[in-house]
Backbone as a printed PyTorch tensor [residue, N CA C, xyz], in Angstrom:
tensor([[[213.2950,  44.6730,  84.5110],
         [212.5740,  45.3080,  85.5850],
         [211.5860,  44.3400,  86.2120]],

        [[210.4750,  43.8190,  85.3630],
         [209.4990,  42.7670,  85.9010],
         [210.3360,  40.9920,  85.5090]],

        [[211.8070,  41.1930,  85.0360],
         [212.0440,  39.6030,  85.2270],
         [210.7710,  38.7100,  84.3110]],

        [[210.3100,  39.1850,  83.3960],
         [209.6010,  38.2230,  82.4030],
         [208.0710,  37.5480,  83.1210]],

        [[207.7510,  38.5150,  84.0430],
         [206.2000,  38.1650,  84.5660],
         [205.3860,  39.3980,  84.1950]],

        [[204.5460,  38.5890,  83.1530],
         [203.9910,  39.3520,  82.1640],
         [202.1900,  39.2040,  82.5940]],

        [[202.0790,  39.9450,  83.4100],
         [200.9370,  40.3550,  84.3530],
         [200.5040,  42.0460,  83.8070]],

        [[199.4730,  41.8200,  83.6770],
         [198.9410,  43.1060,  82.8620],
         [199.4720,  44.3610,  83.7300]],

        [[198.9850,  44.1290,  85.1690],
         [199.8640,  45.1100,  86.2540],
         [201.4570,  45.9000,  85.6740]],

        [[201.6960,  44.9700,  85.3630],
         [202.8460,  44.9560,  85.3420],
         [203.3750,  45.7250,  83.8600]],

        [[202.3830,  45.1700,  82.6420],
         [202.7170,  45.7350,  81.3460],
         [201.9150,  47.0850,  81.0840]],

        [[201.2640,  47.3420,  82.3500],
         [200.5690,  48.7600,  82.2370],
         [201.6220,  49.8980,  83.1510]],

        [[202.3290,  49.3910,  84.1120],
         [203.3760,  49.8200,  84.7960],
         [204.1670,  50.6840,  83.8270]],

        [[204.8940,  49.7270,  82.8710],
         [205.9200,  49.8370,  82.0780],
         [205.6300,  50.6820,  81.1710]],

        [[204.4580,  50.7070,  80.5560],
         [203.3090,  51.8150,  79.4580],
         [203.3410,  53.1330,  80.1210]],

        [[203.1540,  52.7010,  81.0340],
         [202.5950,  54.4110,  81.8000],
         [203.2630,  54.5990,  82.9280]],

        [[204.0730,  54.0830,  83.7220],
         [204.6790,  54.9880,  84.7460],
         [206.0820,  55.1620,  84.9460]],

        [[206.7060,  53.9200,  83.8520],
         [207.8300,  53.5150,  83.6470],
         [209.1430,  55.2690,  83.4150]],

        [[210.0520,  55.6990,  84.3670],
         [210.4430,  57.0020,  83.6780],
         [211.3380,  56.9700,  82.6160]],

        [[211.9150,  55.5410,  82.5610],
         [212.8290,  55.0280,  82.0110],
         [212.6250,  55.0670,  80.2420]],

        [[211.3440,  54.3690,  80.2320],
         [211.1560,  53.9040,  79.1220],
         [210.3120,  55.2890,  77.7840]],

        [[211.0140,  55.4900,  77.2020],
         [210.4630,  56.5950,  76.1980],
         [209.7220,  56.8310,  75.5700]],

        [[208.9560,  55.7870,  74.9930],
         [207.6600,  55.5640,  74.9940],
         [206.3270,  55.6150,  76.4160]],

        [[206.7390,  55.2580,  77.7250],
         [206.1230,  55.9350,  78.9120],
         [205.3010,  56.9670,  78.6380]],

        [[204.2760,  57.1130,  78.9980],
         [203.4890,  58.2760,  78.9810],
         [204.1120,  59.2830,  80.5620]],

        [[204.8610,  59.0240,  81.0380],
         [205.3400,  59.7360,  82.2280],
         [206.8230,  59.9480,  81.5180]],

        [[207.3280,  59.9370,  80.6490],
         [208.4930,  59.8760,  80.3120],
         [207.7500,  60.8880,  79.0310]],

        [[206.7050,  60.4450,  78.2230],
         [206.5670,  61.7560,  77.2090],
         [206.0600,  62.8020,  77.8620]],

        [[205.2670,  62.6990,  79.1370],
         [205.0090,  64.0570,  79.4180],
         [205.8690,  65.3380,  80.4540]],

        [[207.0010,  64.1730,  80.7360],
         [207.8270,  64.8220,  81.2710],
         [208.5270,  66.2060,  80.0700]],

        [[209.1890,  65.1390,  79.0760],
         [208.9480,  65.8630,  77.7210],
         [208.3740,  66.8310,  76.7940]],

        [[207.4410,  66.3540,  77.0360],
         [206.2570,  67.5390,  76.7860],
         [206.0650,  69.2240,  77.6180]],

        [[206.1350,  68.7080,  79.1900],
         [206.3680,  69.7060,  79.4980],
         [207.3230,  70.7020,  79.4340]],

        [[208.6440,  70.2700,  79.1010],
         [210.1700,  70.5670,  79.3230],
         [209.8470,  71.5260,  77.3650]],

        [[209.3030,  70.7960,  76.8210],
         [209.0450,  71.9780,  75.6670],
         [208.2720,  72.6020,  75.3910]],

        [[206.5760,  72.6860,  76.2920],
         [205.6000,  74.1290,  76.6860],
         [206.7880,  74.7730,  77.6150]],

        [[207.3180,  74.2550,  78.3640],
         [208.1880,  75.6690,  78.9270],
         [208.9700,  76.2800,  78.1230]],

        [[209.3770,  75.6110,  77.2810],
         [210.5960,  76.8130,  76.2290],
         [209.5620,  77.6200,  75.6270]],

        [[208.3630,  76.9890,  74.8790],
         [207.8070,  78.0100,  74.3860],
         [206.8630,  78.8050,  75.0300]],

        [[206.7350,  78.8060,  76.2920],
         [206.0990,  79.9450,  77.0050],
         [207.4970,  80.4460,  77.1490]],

        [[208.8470,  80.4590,  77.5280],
         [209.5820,  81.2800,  77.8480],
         [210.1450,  82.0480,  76.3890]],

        [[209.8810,  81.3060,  75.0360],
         [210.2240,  82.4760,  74.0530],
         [209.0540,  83.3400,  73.7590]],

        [[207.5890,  82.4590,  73.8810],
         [206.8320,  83.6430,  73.5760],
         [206.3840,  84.3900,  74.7600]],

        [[206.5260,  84.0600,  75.6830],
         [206.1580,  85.1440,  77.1760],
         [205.3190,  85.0800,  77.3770]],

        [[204.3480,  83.5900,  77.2890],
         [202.2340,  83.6430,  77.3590],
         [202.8150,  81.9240,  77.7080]],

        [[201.7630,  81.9260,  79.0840],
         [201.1570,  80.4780,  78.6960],
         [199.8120,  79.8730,  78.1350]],

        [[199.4400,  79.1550,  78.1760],
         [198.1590,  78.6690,  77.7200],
         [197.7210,  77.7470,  78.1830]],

        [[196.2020,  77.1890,  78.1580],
         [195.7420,  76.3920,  78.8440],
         [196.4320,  74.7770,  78.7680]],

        [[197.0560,  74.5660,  77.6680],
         [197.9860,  73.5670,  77.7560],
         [198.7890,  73.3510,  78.6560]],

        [[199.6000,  74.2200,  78.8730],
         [200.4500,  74.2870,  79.9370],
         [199.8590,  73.6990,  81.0600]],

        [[198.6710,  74.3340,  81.6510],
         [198.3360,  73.7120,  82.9560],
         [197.2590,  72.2520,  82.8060]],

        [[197.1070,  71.8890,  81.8240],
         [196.6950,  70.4030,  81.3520],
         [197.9300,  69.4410,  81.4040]],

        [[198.8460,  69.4100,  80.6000],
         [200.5500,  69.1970,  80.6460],
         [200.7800,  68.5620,  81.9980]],

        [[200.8880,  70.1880,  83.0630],
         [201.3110,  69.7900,  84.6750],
         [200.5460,  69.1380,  84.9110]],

        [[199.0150,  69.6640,  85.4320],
         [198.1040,  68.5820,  85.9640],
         [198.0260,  67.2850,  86.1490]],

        [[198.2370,  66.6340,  84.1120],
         [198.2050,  65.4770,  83.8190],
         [199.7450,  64.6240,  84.5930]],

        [[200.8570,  65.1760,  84.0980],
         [201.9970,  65.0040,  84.9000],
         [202.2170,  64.7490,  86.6380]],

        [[201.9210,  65.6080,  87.2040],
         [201.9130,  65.4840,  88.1530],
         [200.8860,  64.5440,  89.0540]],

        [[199.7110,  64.1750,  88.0040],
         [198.9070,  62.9540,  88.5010],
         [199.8930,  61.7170,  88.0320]],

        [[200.4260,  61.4680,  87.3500],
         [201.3330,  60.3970,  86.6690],
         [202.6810,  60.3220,  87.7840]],

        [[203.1000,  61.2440,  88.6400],
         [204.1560,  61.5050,  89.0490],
         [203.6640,  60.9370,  90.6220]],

        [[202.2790,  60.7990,  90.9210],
         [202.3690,  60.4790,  92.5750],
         [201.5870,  59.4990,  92.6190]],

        [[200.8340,  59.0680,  90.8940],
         [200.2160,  57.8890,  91.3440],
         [200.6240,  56.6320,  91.3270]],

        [[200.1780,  55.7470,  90.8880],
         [200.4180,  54.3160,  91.3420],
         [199.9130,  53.3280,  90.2900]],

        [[200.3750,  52.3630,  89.8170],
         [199.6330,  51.7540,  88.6370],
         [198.3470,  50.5090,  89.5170]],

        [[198.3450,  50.7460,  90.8860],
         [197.0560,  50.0410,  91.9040],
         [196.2680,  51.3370,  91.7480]],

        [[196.1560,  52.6510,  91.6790],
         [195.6620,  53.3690,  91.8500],
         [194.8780,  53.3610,  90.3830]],

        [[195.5870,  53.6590,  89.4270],
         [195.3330,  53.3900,  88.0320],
         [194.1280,  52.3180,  88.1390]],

        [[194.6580,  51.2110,  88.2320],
         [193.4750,  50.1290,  87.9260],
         [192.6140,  50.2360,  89.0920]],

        [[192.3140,  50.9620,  89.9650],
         [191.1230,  51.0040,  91.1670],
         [190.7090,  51.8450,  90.6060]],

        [[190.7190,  52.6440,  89.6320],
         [189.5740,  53.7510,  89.4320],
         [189.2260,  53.3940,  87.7250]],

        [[190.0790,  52.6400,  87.4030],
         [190.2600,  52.3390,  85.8420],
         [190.7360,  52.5640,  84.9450]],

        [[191.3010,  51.5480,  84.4400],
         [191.9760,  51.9340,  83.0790],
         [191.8130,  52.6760,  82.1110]],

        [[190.6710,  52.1990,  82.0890],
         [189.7850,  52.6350,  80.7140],
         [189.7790,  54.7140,  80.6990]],

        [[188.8710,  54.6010,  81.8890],
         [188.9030,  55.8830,  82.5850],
         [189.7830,  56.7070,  82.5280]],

        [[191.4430,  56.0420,  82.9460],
         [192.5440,  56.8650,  83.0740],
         [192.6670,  57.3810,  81.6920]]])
C-alpha cells in the first residue's frame, strides 16, 4: 500500500484507517458494531454502547489520518 515509506503518516494510516487490515481500529470497529447489532437484535434493547460504537465509527469512516494528526494523536 505505502511501497516501504515508512513515514509515521503513513504507519498511523495503516493502524487506524486501514479497512483492510484487521488489526485497524476501523476494521475492529466495523466489527464491533456488526456484533452490538446482533445483540441488540436478540435481546431487543440497545445501550449506550451502541451509540459510542457508531459515533466512534463513523468519525473513523469520514476522517482522514491529516485530520487525525491536526487535532492529535494523542487526543484521538
Amino acid at each position: 500500500v505505502y511501497e516501504a515509506d515508512y513515514k509515521p503518516t503513513n504507519i498511523a494510516d495503516y493502524l487506524i484507517l486501514n479497512v483492510r487490515m484487521p488489526r485497524s481500529l476501523t476494521f475492529c470497529y466495523r466489527f464491533l458494531g456488526e456484533h452490538l447489532k446482533f445483540l441488540a437484535d436478540d435481546y431487543g434493547e440497545r445501550h449506550a454502547c451502541h451509540a459510542t460504537a457508531e459515533k466512534i465509527q463513523a468519525l473513523l469512516n469520514r476522517g482522514s489520518i491529516k485530520d487525525i494528526f491536526d487535532h492529535g494523536l494523542h487526543e484521538f
